[in-house]
Short mmCIF file of C-alpha atoms and ligand atoms in Angstrom, two decimals:
data_model
loop_
_atom_site.label_atom_id
_atom_site.label_comp_id
_atom_site.label_asym_id
_atom_site.label_seq_id
_atom_site.Cartn_x
_atom_site.Cartn_y
_atom_site.Cartn_z
CA MET M 1 78.46 87.86 69.86
CA GLU M 2 78.97 89.67 73.12
CA THR M 3 77.35 93.00 73.99
CA ILE M 4 79.43 94.43 76.80
CA LEU M 5 78.03 97.01 79.18
CA PHE M 6 80.62 99.06 81.02
CA LEU M 7 78.74 100.05 84.17
CA ALA M 8 79.87 102.92 86.39
CA HIS M 9 78.49 105.32 88.94
CA THR M 10 79.81 108.86 88.88
CA GLU M 11 81.61 110.43 91.84
CA ALA M 12 80.20 113.33 93.88
CA ASP M 13 81.79 115.82 91.46
CA GLY M 14 80.27 114.09 88.42
CA THR M 15 83.54 112.49 87.24
CA LEU M 16 84.46 108.84 86.78
CA SER M 17 86.79 107.26 89.33
CA LYS M 18 90.16 105.71 88.54
CA ALA M 19 88.66 102.26 89.18
CA ALA M 20 85.92 102.99 86.64
CA LEU M 21 88.46 104.04 83.99
CA GLU M 22 90.45 100.86 84.63
CA THR M 23 87.32 98.80 84.05
CA LEU M 24 86.52 100.71 80.86
CA SER M 25 90.06 99.95 79.65
CA ALA M 26 89.48 96.25 80.35
CA ALA M 27 86.18 96.36 78.42
CA LEU M 28 87.86 98.03 75.44
CA ALA M 29 90.67 95.47 75.47
CA LEU M 30 88.03 92.72 75.39
CA ILE M 31 86.21 94.03 72.32
CA ARG M 32 89.48 94.28 70.43
CA GLU M 33 89.89 90.53 70.80
CA LEU M 34 86.28 89.32 70.68
CA SER M 35 85.06 89.25 67.12
CA GLY M 36 81.76 91.07 66.61
CA ALA M 37 81.62 92.37 70.19
CA SER M 38 80.54 95.90 71.03
CA VAL M 39 80.62 97.99 74.16
CA ALA M 40 77.96 100.29 75.59
CA VAL M 41 78.47 102.67 78.49
CA GLY M 42 75.95 102.66 81.35
CA LEU M 43 76.22 105.50 83.86
CA VAL M 44 74.39 106.00 87.14
CA ALA M 45 74.47 109.61 88.26
CA ALA M 46 72.77 112.29 90.31
CA ASP M 47 73.25 114.77 87.47
CA ASP M 48 72.65 114.17 83.75
CA ALA M 49 75.98 112.25 83.43
CA GLN M 50 76.92 114.41 80.47
CA ALA M 51 80.34 115.46 81.80
CA ALA M 52 81.25 111.86 82.66
CA ALA M 53 80.12 110.66 79.22
CA ASP M 54 82.03 113.44 77.48
CA SER M 55 85.20 112.54 79.36
CA ILE M 56 85.19 109.14 77.63
CA ALA M 57 83.64 110.32 74.38
CA GLY M 58 86.35 108.78 72.24
CA CYS M 59 86.23 105.30 73.75
CA GLY M 60 84.35 103.78 70.82
CA ALA M 61 81.20 102.82 72.72
CA VAL M 62 78.18 102.27 70.50
CA ARG M 63 75.76 103.76 73.04
CA PHE M 64 75.96 105.97 76.12
CA LEU M 65 73.10 105.12 78.45
CA ALA M 66 72.42 106.77 81.80
CA VAL M 67 69.95 106.77 84.66
CA LYS M 68 69.89 110.01 86.55
CA GLY M 69 68.30 111.58 89.59
CA ASP M 70 68.82 112.50 93.23
CA ASP M 71 68.06 108.89 94.18
CA PHE M 72 71.47 107.92 92.79
CA ALA M 73 73.55 110.54 94.57
CA THR M 74 74.59 108.05 97.26
CA ALA M 75 74.82 104.28 97.51
CA ARG M 76 71.64 102.34 98.34
CA TYR M 77 71.08 98.69 97.46
CA ALA M 78 67.48 98.99 96.22
CA THR M 79 67.96 101.97 93.90
CA ASP M 80 71.44 100.96 92.69
CA ALA M 81 70.21 97.45 91.85
CA THR M 82 67.22 98.87 89.96
CA ALA M 83 69.46 101.26 88.02
CA ALA M 84 71.90 98.49 87.09
CA GLU M 85 69.08 96.22 85.98
CA VAL M 86 67.40 98.78 83.71
CA LEU M 87 70.75 99.68 82.14
CA ALA M 88 71.69 96.05 81.55
CA ARG M 89 68.28 95.38 79.96
CA ALA M 90 68.35 98.58 77.87
CA ALA M 91 71.78 97.68 76.51
CA GLY M 92 70.82 94.05 75.90
CA ALA M 93 74.05 93.23 77.73
CA THR M 94 75.49 89.74 77.73
CA LEU M 95 78.53 90.85 79.74
CA VAL M 96 78.44 93.57 82.38
CA LEU M 97 81.81 94.89 83.53
CA ALA M 98 81.85 97.09 86.63
CA PRO M 99 84.57 98.28 89.02
CA ALA M 100 84.47 96.38 92.31
CA THR M 101 83.56 99.46 94.33
CA SER M 102 81.70 98.79 97.57
CA ARG M 103 78.62 100.19 95.87
CA TRP M 104 78.61 97.71 92.99
CA ALA M 105 79.97 94.80 95.01
CA ARG M 106 76.96 95.09 97.27
CA CYS M 107 74.24 94.99 94.65
CA LEU M 108 75.41 93.41 91.37
CA PRO M 109 75.25 89.77 92.50
CA GLY M 110 71.60 90.48 93.39
CA VAL M 111 70.99 91.99 89.97
CA ALA M 112 72.49 88.90 88.33
CA GLN M 113 70.06 86.80 90.34
CA ARG M 114 67.10 88.93 89.20
CA MET M 115 68.15 88.57 85.56
CA ASN M 116 68.88 84.87 85.83
CA GLY M 117 72.51 85.62 85.13
CA ARG M 118 75.74 84.97 87.00
CA ALA M 119 78.19 87.21 88.86
CA ASP M 120 81.90 86.93 89.53
CA THR M 121 83.41 89.23 92.13
CA HIS M 122 87.07 90.05 92.88
CA ALA M 123 88.13 89.53 89.25
CA ALA M 124 91.81 90.43 88.82
CA ALA M 125 91.72 90.28 85.00
CA VAL M 126 89.37 89.63 82.08
CA ALA M 127 90.80 88.30 78.85
CA VAL M 128 89.82 86.22 75.84
CA GLU M 129 90.63 82.52 75.90
CA ALA M 130 89.66 80.15 73.10
CA GLY M 131 87.50 82.91 71.62
CA ALA M 132 85.47 83.50 74.79
CA PRO M 133 85.78 85.90 77.73
CA ALA M 134 87.54 84.45 80.75
CA VAL M 135 87.93 85.82 84.25
CA THR M 136 91.02 85.45 86.41
CA ARG M 137 90.67 85.56 90.17
CA TRP M 138 92.55 84.46 93.23
CA TYR M 139 91.44 81.73 95.59
CA TYR M 140 92.53 80.61 99.03
CA ARG M 141 93.66 84.08 100.08
CA GLN M 142 95.63 84.90 96.93
CA ARG M 143 97.59 81.65 96.86
CA ILE M 144 95.86 79.94 93.93
CA GLU M 145 94.99 81.68 90.67
CA GLY M 146 92.00 80.36 88.71
CA VAL M 147 90.67 81.22 85.26
CA SER M 148 87.01 80.56 84.49
CA ARG M 149 84.59 80.90 81.62
CA ARG M 150 80.81 80.82 81.78
CA ALA M 151 78.07 79.96 79.33
CA GLN M 152 75.31 81.69 81.32
CA ARG M 153 74.38 85.24 80.33
CA PRO M 154 74.16 87.99 81.44
CA TRP M 155 77.48 87.61 83.20
CA PHE M 156 78.34 90.35 85.71
CA ILE M 157 82.07 90.80 86.36
CA LEU M 158 83.38 93.03 89.14
CA LEU M 159 86.97 94.03 88.43
CA GLU M 160 89.23 94.76 91.41
CA PRO M 161 90.54 98.32 91.49
CA GLY M 162 94.25 98.51 90.67
CA SER M 163 94.37 95.38 88.55
CA CYS M 164 94.15 96.85 85.05
CA PRO M 165 96.17 99.76 83.60
CA ILE M 166 94.19 102.73 82.32
CA GLN M 167 94.39 103.19 78.56
CA PRO M 168 93.80 106.81 77.54
CA CYS M 169 90.69 107.21 75.39
CA PRO M 170 91.42 108.66 71.99
CA ILE M 171 90.31 112.27 72.20
CA GLN M 172 87.51 113.18 69.85
CA PRO M 173 87.55 116.88 69.04
CA CYS M 174 84.32 118.82 68.64
CA PRO M 175 83.33 119.57 65.07
CA SER M 176 84.07 123.19 65.97
CA GLY M 177 87.59 122.08 66.77
CA GLN M 178 87.30 123.12 70.42
CA GLY M 179 87.37 120.69 73.32
CA LEU M 180 85.92 117.22 73.44
CA ALA M 181 82.96 115.99 71.49
CA SER M 182 79.62 116.21 73.25
CA THR M 183 78.26 112.70 73.58
CA ALA M 184 74.61 111.90 72.94
CA VAL M 185 73.53 110.40 76.27
CA GLU M 186 70.33 108.31 76.17
CA HIS M 187 68.54 108.70 79.49
CA VAL M 188 66.82 105.46 80.43
CA PRO M 189 63.64 105.92 82.47
CA VAL M 190 63.65 104.21 85.85
CA ALA M 191 60.75 103.92 88.29
CA ILE M 192 61.79 104.59 91.87
CA ASP M 193 58.98 104.49 94.41
CA ASP M 194 58.94 105.02 98.19
CA ARG M 195 59.37 101.30 98.79
CA LEU M 196 62.83 101.54 97.20
CA ARG M 197 63.59 104.65 99.23
CA ARG M 198 63.02 103.05 102.63
CA THR M 199 66.74 103.20 103.40
CA THR M 200 67.84 106.82 103.59
CA PHE M 201 71.25 108.41 103.65
CA ALA M 202 71.91 110.04 107.02
CA GLY M 203 75.40 111.45 106.51
CA TRP M 204 79.07 110.60 106.44
CA ARG M 205 80.95 109.47 109.49
CA ALA M 206 84.67 109.17 108.76
CA PRO M 207 87.90 109.68 110.67
CA ARG M 208 89.61 113.04 110.27
CA THR M 209 91.93 112.87 107.28
CA ASP M 210 95.01 113.20 109.48
CA GLN M 211 93.79 110.16 111.44
CA GLN M 212 93.09 108.11 108.35
CA THR M 213 95.78 105.44 108.17
CA ILE M 214 94.49 103.35 105.26
CA ARG M 215 95.25 105.05 101.95
CA PRO M 216 94.68 102.70 99.00
CA GLU M 217 96.21 105.17 96.53
CA ALA M 218 99.47 105.64 98.49
CA ASP M 219 102.78 104.78 96.83
CA LEU M 220 104.03 103.03 99.95
CA LEU M 221 102.60 100.53 102.41
CA LEU M 222 104.20 100.58 105.85
CA VAL M 223 103.65 97.28 107.64
CA ALA M 224 103.99 97.43 111.41
CA GLY M 225 104.60 94.19 113.30
CA ALA M 226 104.23 93.23 116.94
CA GLY M 227 107.92 93.97 117.55
CA TRP M 228 106.93 97.63 118.03
CA THR M 229 105.27 96.63 121.30
CA LYS M 230 107.92 94.18 122.53
CA LYS M 231 110.52 94.84 125.21
CA GLN M 232 113.54 96.49 123.66
CA ALA M 233 117.26 96.37 124.54
CA ASP M 234 116.65 98.39 127.74
CA GLY M 235 114.13 95.79 128.96
CA GLN M 236 111.20 98.22 128.53
CA THR M 237 108.40 98.59 125.98
CA HIS M 238 108.10 101.92 124.18
CA PRO M 239 104.55 102.19 122.79
CA ALA M 240 104.53 106.01 122.90
CA ASP M 241 107.70 106.17 120.78
CA ALA M 242 106.28 103.55 118.43
CA GLU M 243 103.10 105.59 117.96
CA ARG M 244 105.03 108.82 117.36
CA LEU M 245 107.38 107.18 114.85
CA ILE M 246 104.72 105.29 112.90
CA LEU M 247 102.18 108.13 112.72
CA GLY M 248 104.98 110.61 112.01
CA PHE M 249 106.18 108.51 109.10
CA LEU M 250 102.66 108.08 107.70
CA LYS M 251 102.14 111.82 107.77
CA LEU M 252 105.48 112.67 106.20
CA ALA M 253 105.45 109.97 103.52
CA GLN M 254 101.64 109.92 103.03
CA ALA M 255 101.99 106.15 103.29
CA SER M 256 99.26 103.65 104.05
CA LEU M 257 99.45 101.54 107.21
CA GLY M 258 99.21 97.77 107.36
CA GLY M 259 99.66 95.70 110.48
CA SER M 260 100.41 92.10 111.36
CA LYS M 261 97.71 90.06 113.05
CA SER M 262 99.67 89.90 116.28
CA LEU M 263 99.79 93.67 116.45
CA VAL M 264 96.16 94.41 115.58
CA ASP M 265 94.94 91.68 117.94
CA LEU M 266 96.79 93.39 120.79
CA SER M 267 94.99 96.64 120.06
CA GLY M 268 91.64 94.85 119.92
CA GLU M 269 92.19 93.63 123.45
CA GLY M 270 92.13 97.27 124.57
CA GLN M 271 95.72 97.28 125.77
CA ALA M 272 97.55 100.57 125.80
CA VAL M 273 99.48 99.68 122.66
CA LEU M 274 99.17 101.45 119.33
CA PRO M 275 95.45 102.24 119.71
CA PHE M 276 95.24 103.56 116.13
CA MET M 277 95.71 100.04 114.72
CA THR M 278 92.48 98.18 113.99
CA HIS M 279 91.63 94.93 112.24
CA LEU M 280 91.05 96.98 109.09
CA ASN M 281 94.82 97.50 109.00
CA GLN M 282 95.62 93.80 109.09
CA VAL M 283 97.37 92.41 106.03
CA GLY M 284 97.85 88.72 105.29
CA GLN M 285 95.96 85.49 104.96
CA THR M 286 93.12 86.60 107.21
CA GLY M 287 93.65 90.27 106.39
CA SER M 288 93.91 92.23 103.17
CA THR M 289 96.32 92.09 100.24
CA PRO M 290 96.60 95.74 99.23
CA ARG M 291 98.21 96.92 96.00
CA HIS M 292 100.94 99.55 96.40
CA PRO M 293 104.11 100.05 94.36
CA LYS M 294 106.35 99.79 97.44
CA GLY M 295 106.27 98.19 100.88
CA LEU M 296 108.31 98.57 104.06
CA ALA M 297 107.83 95.99 106.81
CA THR M 298 109.02 96.97 110.28
CA CYS M 299 109.34 94.78 113.39
CA CYS M 300 107.45 92.06 111.55
CA HIS M 301 108.33 88.39 111.39
CA GLY M 302 105.15 86.57 110.27
CA GLU M 303 104.69 84.39 107.21
CA GLU M 304 101.18 85.63 106.41
CA PRO M 305 101.98 89.37 106.26
CA HIS M 306 105.12 88.76 104.19
CA VAL M 307 103.86 86.05 101.87
CA VAL M 308 100.18 86.90 101.42
CA GLY M 309 99.88 90.51 102.64
CA TRP M 310 102.66 91.57 100.30
CA ARG M 311 101.39 89.51 97.40
CA PHE M 312 100.85 92.52 95.12
CA ILE M 313 103.58 94.85 96.40
CA ASN M 314 106.25 95.39 93.76
CA GLN M 315 109.32 96.59 95.72
CA ARG M 316 109.67 95.25 99.25
CA ARG M 317 112.02 96.17 102.06
CA ALA M 318 112.07 95.13 105.70
CA ILE M 319 113.71 96.28 108.91
CA ASN M 320 114.25 93.58 111.51
CA LEU M 321 116.67 93.12 114.39
CA ASP M 322 116.81 89.42 113.60
CA ALA M 323 119.14 88.65 110.69
CA ASN M 324 117.63 85.16 110.57
CA CYS M 325 114.02 86.27 110.19
CA GLY M 326 113.19 83.78 107.45
CA TRP M 327 110.17 85.51 105.96
CA ALA M 328 111.75 88.96 105.85
CA ARG M 329 114.85 87.42 104.27
CA GLY M 330 112.88 85.32 101.86
CA LYS M 331 110.30 87.87 100.77
CA ALA M 332 111.97 91.27 100.99
CA ASP M 333 114.18 92.58 98.20
CA VAL M 334 116.28 94.35 100.82
CA LEU M 335 116.48 93.47 104.52
CA TYR M 336 117.97 96.05 106.88
CA VAL M 337 119.19 94.23 110.00
CA ALA M 338 118.68 97.13 112.35
CA ASP M 339 116.61 98.61 115.17
CA ALA M 340 113.43 99.94 113.56
CA PHE M 341 113.06 102.58 116.28
CA ALA M 342 116.43 104.06 115.32
CA VAL M 343 115.90 103.70 111.57
CA MET M 344 112.45 105.30 111.58
CA GLU M 345 113.66 108.14 113.83
CA ARG M 346 116.39 108.95 111.30
CA LEU M 347 114.07 108.44 108.32
CA ASN M 348 111.48 110.82 109.75
CA ALA M 349 114.16 113.42 110.41
CA LEU M 350 115.35 113.14 106.79
CA LEU M 351 111.79 113.37 105.44
CA ALA M 352 111.02 116.39 107.65
CA HIS M 353 114.24 118.06 106.49
CA GLU M 354 113.39 117.38 102.86
CA ARG M 355 109.94 118.87 103.38
CA GLU M 356 111.46 122.02 104.93
CA VAL M 357 113.87 122.40 102.02
CA VAL M 358 111.04 122.03 99.50
CA SER M 359 108.78 124.53 101.27
CA ALA M 360 111.61 127.07 101.84
C1 FAD W 1 95.25 80.56 110.25
C2 FAD W 1 96.18 81.71 110.53
C3 FAD W 1 95.99 82.88 109.85
C4 FAD W 1 96.84 83.96 110.10
N1 FAD W 1 96.63 85.11 109.38
C5 FAD W 1 97.46 86.13 109.58
C6 FAD W 1 97.32 87.33 108.82
O1 FAD W 1 96.42 87.49 108.00
N2 FAD W 1 98.18 88.34 109.03
C7 FAD W 1 99.20 88.25 109.96
O2 FAD W 1 99.94 89.21 110.10
N3 FAD W 1 99.35 87.13 110.69
C8 FAD W 1 98.51 86.07 110.53
N4 FAD W 1 98.68 84.97 111.30
C9 FAD W 1 99.66 85.00 112.39
C10 FAD W 1 101.09 84.82 111.88
O3 FAD W 1 101.35 83.44 111.73
C11 FAD W 1 102.11 85.41 112.85
O4 FAD W 1 101.89 84.89 114.12
C12 FAD W 1 102.06 86.93 112.94
O5 FAD W 1 102.03 87.51 111.65
C13 FAD W 1 103.29 87.43 113.67
O6 FAD W 1 103.22 88.81 113.79
P1 FAD W 1 104.52 89.69 113.89
O7 FAD W 1 105.48 89.30 112.84
O8 FAD W 1 104.10 91.10 113.93
O9 FAD W 1 105.07 89.36 115.39
P2 FAD W 1 106.30 88.51 115.88
O10 FAD W 1 106.29 87.16 115.30
O11 FAD W 1 106.26 88.64 117.36
O12 FAD W 1 107.57 89.26 115.31
C14 FAD W 1 108.06 90.45 115.84
C15 FAD W 1 109.33 90.78 115.08
O13 FAD W 1 109.76 92.08 115.50
C16 FAD W 1 111.18 92.10 115.48
N5 FAD W 1 111.61 93.23 116.31
C17 FAD W 1 111.40 93.44 117.63
N6 FAD W 1 111.92 94.63 117.99
C18 FAD W 1 112.47 95.19 116.88
C19 FAD W 1 113.16 96.39 116.61
N7 FAD W 1 113.41 97.28 117.58
N8 FAD W 1 113.57 96.63 115.35
C20 FAD W 1 113.34 95.72 114.36
N9 FAD W 1 112.71 94.56 114.56
C21 FAD W 1 112.27 94.30 115.80
C22 FAD W 1 111.56 90.73 116.05
O14 FAD W 1 112.88 90.42 115.64
C23 FAD W 1 110.51 89.84 115.38
O15 FAD W 1 111.01 89.34 114.15
C24 FAD W 1 97.85 83.87 111.06
C25 FAD W 1 98.04 82.68 111.75
C26 FAD W 1 97.21 81.61 111.50
C27 FAD W 1 97.42 80.34 112.26
#
């Protein structure tokens, strides 16, 4: 019989993130299929975690456990690992399901080691196969899908954000009939000494939001290829126009920006081409495989961005001058054989007009 611990840290405002709610939904789906299984909630929070627990009061968890304190306000390996360990032990967990946030991805494999358990990261799904939990994940840069089961317990599973739909928790009204039920949170004591506090949080350093080009929650991924920096019909390159059009589109559409390897490598060499592109933008076999509902590839020919980088994009369109671009033809639902400079200019004008009409 499995005892599942849904493990989550609260956000700065005390709520649970979308990724956490997805993981909770996966845990609840598991107990529906695993006979005799139960789920406990384990929260790590700076405050008392009451609001977060109340927000999922109707989820059917048998226990709501929490560790609280200022030490858990921000990510830190030593304190996060300690919190996860005490929660897993307090719950008697055989399975620990956590969202694959950077915070948990950093420390949970270490916690599994401490507890003589096992950890699987980058899980894309958890289901029941032959009466036992099984994890699905991708191998070889999202080209091979594997399903595995383990006998070793506790088994820590980190579920990739965006891979499981959120199921709304049944709302449990207060006995008074007003609002949600107040959940009885059990606060688990945790000993944090100065040795665990050796790493301290100095502050945030992040790009200004209007400079932020990677937006995991965006509805659209714009993929920019090296064609933006190539000589155009007039025999000249037009990097300034490319920058204006791409950044203008991102701002108007609130899209996220991906880039081909050829394009981000150029920027890395310090050339005066699209300086806002970094290797973090790269999609493909040696880049990322983001999950967005829609994708638009521009001036991009490569196999890796189209085949692997777009792996999880649902609706895909491409703009390429070359009608014979095999990967755009083969992988896009719609290929516009056109000059991306002209198309994006017109698209931005239409989006700006639409915005004016809406705000008028
Ligand atoms: C082991 C390995 C791993 C790799 N991993 C990755 C990876 O993770 N990600 C990745 O991206 N690549 C990867 N590559 C490189 C990949 O094979 C391609 O070389 C690269 O993706 C090509 O980039 P591109 O399509 O932007 O550039 P190009 O191949 O130069 O294509 C430019 C395109 O722009 C079009 N174009 C030019 N001007 C215009 C215009 N005005 N309007 C419309 N279209 C225009 C051209 O027709 C052309 O199709 C990898 C390669 C190897 C060997």
